[in-house]
Amino acid sequence: MRTAARIDRLPPYLFAEIDRKVAEARGRGADIISFGVGDPDLPTPDHVVEALREAALDPATHRYPSYVGMPELRSAIASFYERRFKVSLDPDNAIQPLVGIKEGIFHLPVAFVDQGQVALIPDPAYPVYETGTLLAGGVPHLVPLWAENDFLPDLGSIPKDVLERASVLWLNFPGNPSAATVERPFFEDAVEFCMRHDLLLAHDAAYAEITYDGYVAPSVLEVEGAEECAVEFYSLSKTYNMTGWRIGWVAGAPVAIEAIKRLKTNIDSGIFDAVQRAAIAALEGPQDQLRDTVERYRARRDLLCEGLASMGIEVSPPRGSIYLWVPVPEGHTSESFATFLLEEAAIVVAPGNGYGPSGEGFVRFSLTVSDERLAEGVERLRRVVA
Ligand SMILES: *Cc1c(COP(=O)(O)O)cnc(C)c1O
């Protein structure tokens, strides 16, 4: 049996590798504290679980769901955008529910990047922008995010011949792994850039609600012109501690949504209706648990930042996301520091180079560790990083 060349070219998924190393260390009896995967440790709100329970008992939810999502869900999403961003979206042609946004992000290049065409991808970034492009036969062009530029891409530095072959620009704010945040003028420039170069702007807003210190993340769809050239991916995973539920959506330019719909009818058969009803409960129900979740992350962020500072590792507290993007000590690479922490402190972090070559020299700490284990982690760091 022979695997296809495209599978041979596909790197193993970063976290599949980390999971393997952790399982190995646990097998040796190590008491691991994992700051690796960004998978919320706090529970899904009770009223959302209850909505699922009730919906699952209704046989009407047991059949194939609609390809385009329940009209009630699309209306709830449109109301959310109106409330949250003052953006009007037509529920029928500007919103497509997704089986978690990883699914939509992976598939987008199939609809928008022809063989040999370029997708502009931030570096470091969530790995799926690049792997989706590669499997679609596209060419990733990495746009580096430097600390000196607050981890924002310099769009003006992209060579002209690359732009001529490009069809998609990926952005992600608050960013994973860099935790970078932007204000609306950044999106205004990006939309103008994409109009000028005939690009689809694909913005991943997975962390739009996880923000601190009074910062409120903008939507790219707030910007004039975005309705013609931009889509935004929005996930319930991090906002409502629902990573296991697999639900999110893509919203924006109807021409793009139409293409994604056509593609998806050929791939999956929608999201379990009971999960869609639970998503409506999440969007329309009480939001106090979201505020509590964010406050917990803020306290953890501060504790970890202080702990790192006392070891001489300065990280300014990010205004968004669930990550700290931490420069490694002198003399270490991302990999060597991650290995050092695993072997000496039984602490797992994600090596920055796994998010792209410009991630070299950093490791990512996720804040999805219980308060108690996080405090223990900080103690261990103090012991080994001296
Ligand atoms: C977690 C994450 C996702 C995946 O979201 P799902 O809806 O759970 O698939 C996408 N993008 C970024 C940047 C993420 O961190």
PDB file of N, CA and C and ligand atoms in Angstrom, residues 13 37-40 98-105 125-129 171-177 204-207 233-238 242-249 321-323 355 364, ligand 1:
ATOM      1  N   TYR A  13       0.479  16.762  13.237  1.00  0.00           N
ATOM      2  CA  TYR A  13      -0.121  17.903  13.921  1.00  0.00           C
ATOM      3  C   TYR A  13       0.634  18.141  15.214  1.00  0.00           C
ATOM      4  N   VAL A  37      -1.675  22.348  25.359  1.00  0.00           N
ATOM      5  CA  VAL A  37      -2.835  22.614  24.499  1.00  0.00           C
ATOM      6  C   VAL A  37      -3.740  23.670  25.113  1.00  0.00           C
ATOM      7  N   GLY A  38      -4.330  24.523  24.273  1.00  0.00           N
ATOM      8  CA  GLY A  38      -5.283  25.533  24.731  1.00  0.00           C
ATOM      9  C   GLY A  38      -6.678  24.967  24.772  1.00  0.00           C
ATOM     10  N   ASP A  39      -6.932  24.114  25.764  1.00  0.00           N
ATOM     11  CA  ASP A  39      -8.236  23.463  25.871  1.00  0.00           C
ATOM     12  C   ASP A  39      -8.823  23.826  27.234  1.00  0.00           C
ATOM     13  N   PRO A  40      -9.831  24.738  27.268  1.00  0.00           N
ATOM     14  CA  PRO A  40     -10.338  25.253  28.538  1.00  0.00           C
ATOM     15  C   PRO A  40     -10.630  24.153  29.571  1.00  0.00           C
ATOM     16  N   LEU A  98     -20.382  26.007  11.347  1.00  0.00           N
ATOM     17  CA  LEU A  98     -19.286  25.063  11.071  1.00  0.00           C
ATOM     18  C   LEU A  98     -19.191  24.017  12.182  1.00  0.00           C
ATOM     19  N   VAL A  99     -18.595  22.891  11.851  1.00  0.00           N
ATOM     20  CA  VAL A  99     -18.399  21.816  12.826  1.00  0.00           C
ATOM     21  C   VAL A  99     -17.121  22.141  13.625  1.00  0.00           C
ATOM     22  N   GLY A 100     -17.161  23.257  14.351  1.00  0.00           N
ATOM     23  CA  GLY A 100     -15.934  23.817  14.934  1.00  0.00           C
ATOM     24  C   GLY A 100     -15.228  24.581  13.823  1.00  0.00           C
ATOM     25  N   ILE A 101     -14.535  25.675  14.156  1.00  0.00           N
ATOM     26  CA  ILE A 101     -13.959  26.465  13.057  1.00  0.00           C
ATOM     27  C   ILE A 101     -12.715  25.825  12.451  1.00  0.00           C
ATOM     28  N   LYS A 102     -12.087  24.888  13.143  1.00  0.00           N
ATOM     29  CA  LYS A 102     -10.938  24.204  12.535  1.00  0.00           C
ATOM     30  C   LYS A 102     -11.355  23.602  11.198  1.00  0.00           C
ATOM     31  N   GLU A 103     -12.559  23.040  11.189  1.00  0.00           N
ATOM     32  CA  GLU A 103     -13.096  22.460   9.963  1.00  0.00           C
ATOM     33  C   GLU A 103     -13.175  23.512   8.851  1.00  0.00           C
ATOM     34  N   GLY A 104     -13.770  24.649   9.132  1.00  0.00           N
ATOM     35  CA  GLY A 104     -13.939  25.685   8.115  1.00  0.00           C
ATOM     36  C   GLY A 104     -12.615  26.283   7.674  1.00  0.00           C
ATOM     37  N   ILE A 105     -11.708  26.454   8.639  1.00  0.00           N
ATOM     38  CA  ILE A 105     -10.394  27.027   8.330  1.00  0.00           C
ATOM     39  C   ILE A 105      -9.627  26.094   7.404  1.00  0.00           C
ATOM     40  N   ALA A 125       1.702  31.097  13.687  1.00  0.00           N
ATOM     41  CA  ALA A 125       0.235  31.069  13.645  1.00  0.00           C
ATOM     42  C   ALA A 125      -0.301  29.672  13.953  1.00  0.00           C
ATOM     43  N   TYR A 126      -1.593  29.643  14.186  1.00  0.00           N
ATOM     44  CA  TYR A 126      -2.357  28.389  14.283  1.00  0.00           C
ATOM     45  C   TYR A 126      -2.024  27.546  13.035  1.00  0.00           C
ATOM     46  N   PRO A 127      -1.567  26.318  13.207  1.00  0.00           N
ATOM     47  CA  PRO A 127      -0.986  25.575  12.071  1.00  0.00           C
ATOM     48  C   PRO A 127      -1.948  25.261  10.924  1.00  0.00           C
ATOM     49  N   VAL A 128      -3.260  25.338  11.166  1.00  0.00           N
ATOM     50  CA  VAL A 128      -4.217  24.864  10.160  1.00  0.00           C
ATOM     51  C   VAL A 128      -4.303  25.772   8.928  1.00  0.00           C
ATOM     52  N   TYR A 129      -3.954  27.075   9.078  1.00  0.00           N
ATOM     53  CA  TYR A 129      -3.961  27.944   7.881  1.00  0.00           C
ATOM     54  C   TYR A 129      -2.990  27.378   6.842  1.00  0.00           C
ATOM     55  N   LEU A 171      -5.626  36.343   8.959  1.00  0.00           N
ATOM     56  CA  LEU A 171      -5.281  37.129  10.151  1.00  0.00           C
ATOM     57  C   LEU A 171      -5.937  36.475  11.358  1.00  0.00           C
ATOM     58  N   ASN A 172      -5.409  36.737  12.547  1.00  0.00           N
ATOM     59  CA  ASN A 172      -5.955  36.149  13.783  1.00  0.00           C
ATOM     60  C   ASN A 172      -5.611  37.052  14.968  1.00  0.00           C
ATOM     61  N   PHE A 173      -6.642  37.773  15.447  1.00  0.00           N
ATOM     62  CA  PHE A 173      -6.485  38.654  16.622  1.00  0.00           C
ATOM     63  C   PHE A 173      -7.705  38.554  17.526  1.00  0.00           C
ATOM     64  N   PRO A 174      -7.574  38.477  18.850  1.00  0.00           N
ATOM     65  CA  PRO A 174      -6.335  38.232  19.597  1.00  0.00           C
ATOM     66  C   PRO A 174      -5.653  36.957  19.086  1.00  0.00           C
ATOM     67  N   GLY A 175      -4.342  37.015  19.001  1.00  0.00           N
ATOM     68  CA  GLY A 175      -3.603  36.000  18.268  1.00  0.00           C
ATOM     69  C   GLY A 175      -3.219  34.783  19.077  1.00  0.00           C
ATOM     70  N   ASN A 176      -3.218  33.672  18.392  1.00  0.00           N
ATOM     71  CA  ASN A 176      -2.638  32.433  18.892  1.00  0.00           C
ATOM     72  C   ASN A 176      -1.480  32.114  17.960  1.00  0.00           C
ATOM     73  N   PRO A 177      -0.255  31.970  18.417  1.00  0.00           N
ATOM     74  CA  PRO A 177       0.179  31.915  19.813  1.00  0.00           C
ATOM     75  C   PRO A 177       0.637  33.252  20.393  1.00  0.00           C
ATOM     76  N   ASP A 204      -9.598  35.014  11.793  1.00  0.00           N
ATOM     77  CA  ASP A 204      -9.936  34.010  12.805  1.00  0.00           C
ATOM     78  C   ASP A 204     -10.099  34.736  14.145  1.00  0.00           C
ATOM     79  N   ALA A 205     -11.353  34.803  14.618  1.00  0.00           N
ATOM     80  CA  ALA A 205     -11.660  35.560  15.836  1.00  0.00           C
ATOM     81  C   ALA A 205     -11.943  34.626  17.015  1.00  0.00           C
ATOM     82  N   ALA A 206     -11.207  33.513  17.074  1.00  0.00           N
ATOM     83  CA  ALA A 206     -11.474  32.494  18.103  1.00  0.00           C
ATOM     84  C   ALA A 206     -11.438  33.060  19.529  1.00  0.00           C
ATOM     85  N   TYR A 207     -10.662  34.137  19.740  1.00  0.00           N
ATOM     86  CA  TYR A 207     -10.492  34.659  21.113  1.00  0.00           C
ATOM     87  C   TYR A 207     -11.114  36.035  21.312  1.00  0.00           C
ATOM     88  N   PHE A 233     -14.116  33.972  11.157  1.00  0.00           N
ATOM     89  CA  PHE A 233     -14.400  32.700  11.827  1.00  0.00           C
ATOM     90  C   PHE A 233     -14.587  32.968  13.315  1.00  0.00           C
ATOM     91  N   TYR A 234     -15.659  32.430  13.867  1.00  0.00           N
ATOM     92  CA  TYR A 234     -16.001  32.695  15.262  1.00  0.00           C
ATOM     93  C   TYR A 234     -16.388  31.365  15.899  1.00  0.00           C
ATOM     94  N   SER A 235     -15.783  31.064  17.021  1.00  0.00           N
ATOM     95  CA  SER A 235     -15.974  29.742  17.632  1.00  0.00           C
ATOM     96  C   SER A 235     -16.573  29.853  19.027  1.00  0.00           C
ATOM     97  N   LEU A 236     -17.420  28.908  19.393  1.00  0.00           N
ATOM     98  CA  LEU A 236     -17.918  28.866  20.777  1.00  0.00           C
ATOM     99  C   LEU A 236     -16.943  28.130  21.687  1.00  0.00           C
ATOM    100  N   SER A 237     -15.906  27.516  21.104  1.00  0.00           N
ATOM    101  CA  SER A 237     -15.008  26.639  21.866  1.00  0.00           C
ATOM    102  C   SER A 237     -14.373  27.323  23.065  1.00  0.00           C
ATOM    103  N   LYS A 238     -13.739  28.471  22.841  1.00  0.00           N
ATOM    104  CA  LYS A 238     -12.993  29.116  23.916  1.00  0.00           C
ATOM    105  C   LYS A 238     -13.930  30.025  24.722  1.00  0.00           C
ATOM    106  N   MET A 242     -16.404  25.168  25.251  1.00  0.00           N
ATOM    107  CA  MET A 242     -17.154  24.158  24.486  1.00  0.00           C
ATOM    108  C   MET A 242     -16.286  23.489  23.424  1.00  0.00           C
ATOM    109  N   THR A 243     -15.013  23.273  23.711  1.00  0.00           N
ATOM    110  CA  THR A 243     -14.143  22.694  22.676  1.00  0.00           C
ATOM    111  C   THR A 243     -14.626  21.319  22.215  1.00  0.00           C
ATOM    112  N   GLY A 244     -15.208  20.548  23.130  1.00  0.00           N
ATOM    113  CA  GLY A 244     -15.646  19.205  22.756  1.00  0.00           C
ATOM    114  C   GLY A 244     -16.922  19.169  21.933  1.00  0.00           C
ATOM    115  N   TRP A 245     -17.617  20.280  21.864  1.00  0.00           N
ATOM    116  CA  TRP A 245     -18.948  20.275  21.252  1.00  0.00           C
ATOM    117  C   TRP A 245     -18.899  20.426  19.746  1.00  0.00           C
ATOM    118  N   ARG A 246     -17.850  21.031  19.240  1.00  0.00           N
ATOM    119  CA  ARG A 246     -17.616  21.245  17.814  1.00  0.00           C
ATOM    120  C   ARG A 246     -18.681  22.120  17.171  1.00  0.00           C
ATOM    121  N   ILE A 247     -18.669  23.381  17.507  1.00  0.00           N
ATOM    122  CA  ILE A 247     -19.561  24.317  16.832  1.00  0.00           C
ATOM    123  C   ILE A 247     -18.965  25.731  16.787  1.00  0.00           C
ATOM    124  N   GLY A 248     -19.110  26.344  15.633  1.00  0.00           N
ATOM    125  CA  GLY A 248     -18.677  27.712  15.396  1.00  0.00           C
ATOM    126  C   GLY A 248     -19.335  28.151  14.096  1.00  0.00           C
ATOM    127  N   TRP A 249     -18.834  29.245  13.504  1.00  0.00           N
ATOM    128  CA  TRP A 249     -19.400  29.670  12.225  1.00  0.00           C
ATOM    129  C   TRP A 249     -18.412  30.536  11.485  1.00  0.00           C
ATOM    130  N   SER A 321      -6.602  36.576  24.421  1.00  0.00           N
ATOM    131  CA  SER A 321      -6.256  35.158  24.225  1.00  0.00           C
ATOM    132  C   SER A 321      -6.012  34.463  25.560  1.00  0.00           C
ATOM    133  N   ILE A 322      -5.685  33.184  25.506  1.00  0.00           N
ATOM    134  CA  ILE A 322      -5.461  32.393  26.719  1.00  0.00           C
ATOM    135  C   ILE A 322      -4.003  31.937  26.778  1.00  0.00           C
ATOM    136  N   TYR A 323      -3.111  32.771  26.185  1.00  0.00           N
ATOM    137  CA  TYR A 323      -1.711  32.351  26.069  1.00  0.00           C
ATOM    138  C   TYR A 323      -0.737  33.418  26.546  1.00  0.00           C
ATOM    139  N   TYR A 355       4.874  26.725  15.493  1.00  0.00           N
ATOM    140  CA  TYR A 355       3.879  27.620  14.895  1.00  0.00           C
ATOM    141  C   TYR A 355       4.442  28.371  13.699  1.00  0.00           C
ATOM    142  N   ARG A 364       5.086  28.713  24.130  1.00  0.00           N
ATOM    143  CA  ARG A 364       3.741  29.185  24.461  1.00  0.00           C
ATOM    144  C   ARG A 364       3.231  28.486  25.713  1.00  0.00           C
TER     145      ARG A 364
HETATM  146  C1  LIG B   1      -8.751  26.860  19.239  1.00  0.00           C
HETATM  147  C2  LIG B   1      -8.541  27.567  17.938  1.00  0.00           C
HETATM  148  C3  LIG B   1      -9.306  27.245  16.820  1.00  0.00           C
HETATM  149  C4  LIG B   1     -10.221  26.033  16.780  1.00  0.00           C
HETATM  150  O1  LIG B   1     -11.526  26.296  17.165  1.00  0.00           O
HETATM  151  P1  LIG B   1     -12.619  25.156  17.077  1.00  0.00           P
HETATM  152  O2  LIG B   1     -13.891  25.917  16.869  1.00  0.00           O
HETATM  153  O3  LIG B   1     -12.595  24.409  18.371  1.00  0.00           O
HETATM  154  O4  LIG B   1     -12.304  24.271  15.911  1.00  0.00           O
HETATM  155  C5  LIG B   1      -9.149  27.999  15.676  1.00  0.00           C
HETATM  156  N1  LIG B   1      -8.288  29.020  15.623  1.00  0.00           N
HETATM  157  C6  LIG B   1      -7.521  29.352  16.657  1.00  0.00           C
HETATM  158  C7  LIG B   1      -6.571  30.488  16.541  1.00  0.00           C
HETATM  159  C8  LIG B   1      -7.602  28.614  17.838  1.00  0.00           C
HETATM  160  O5  LIG B   1      -6.776  28.896  18.840  1.00  0.00           O
END
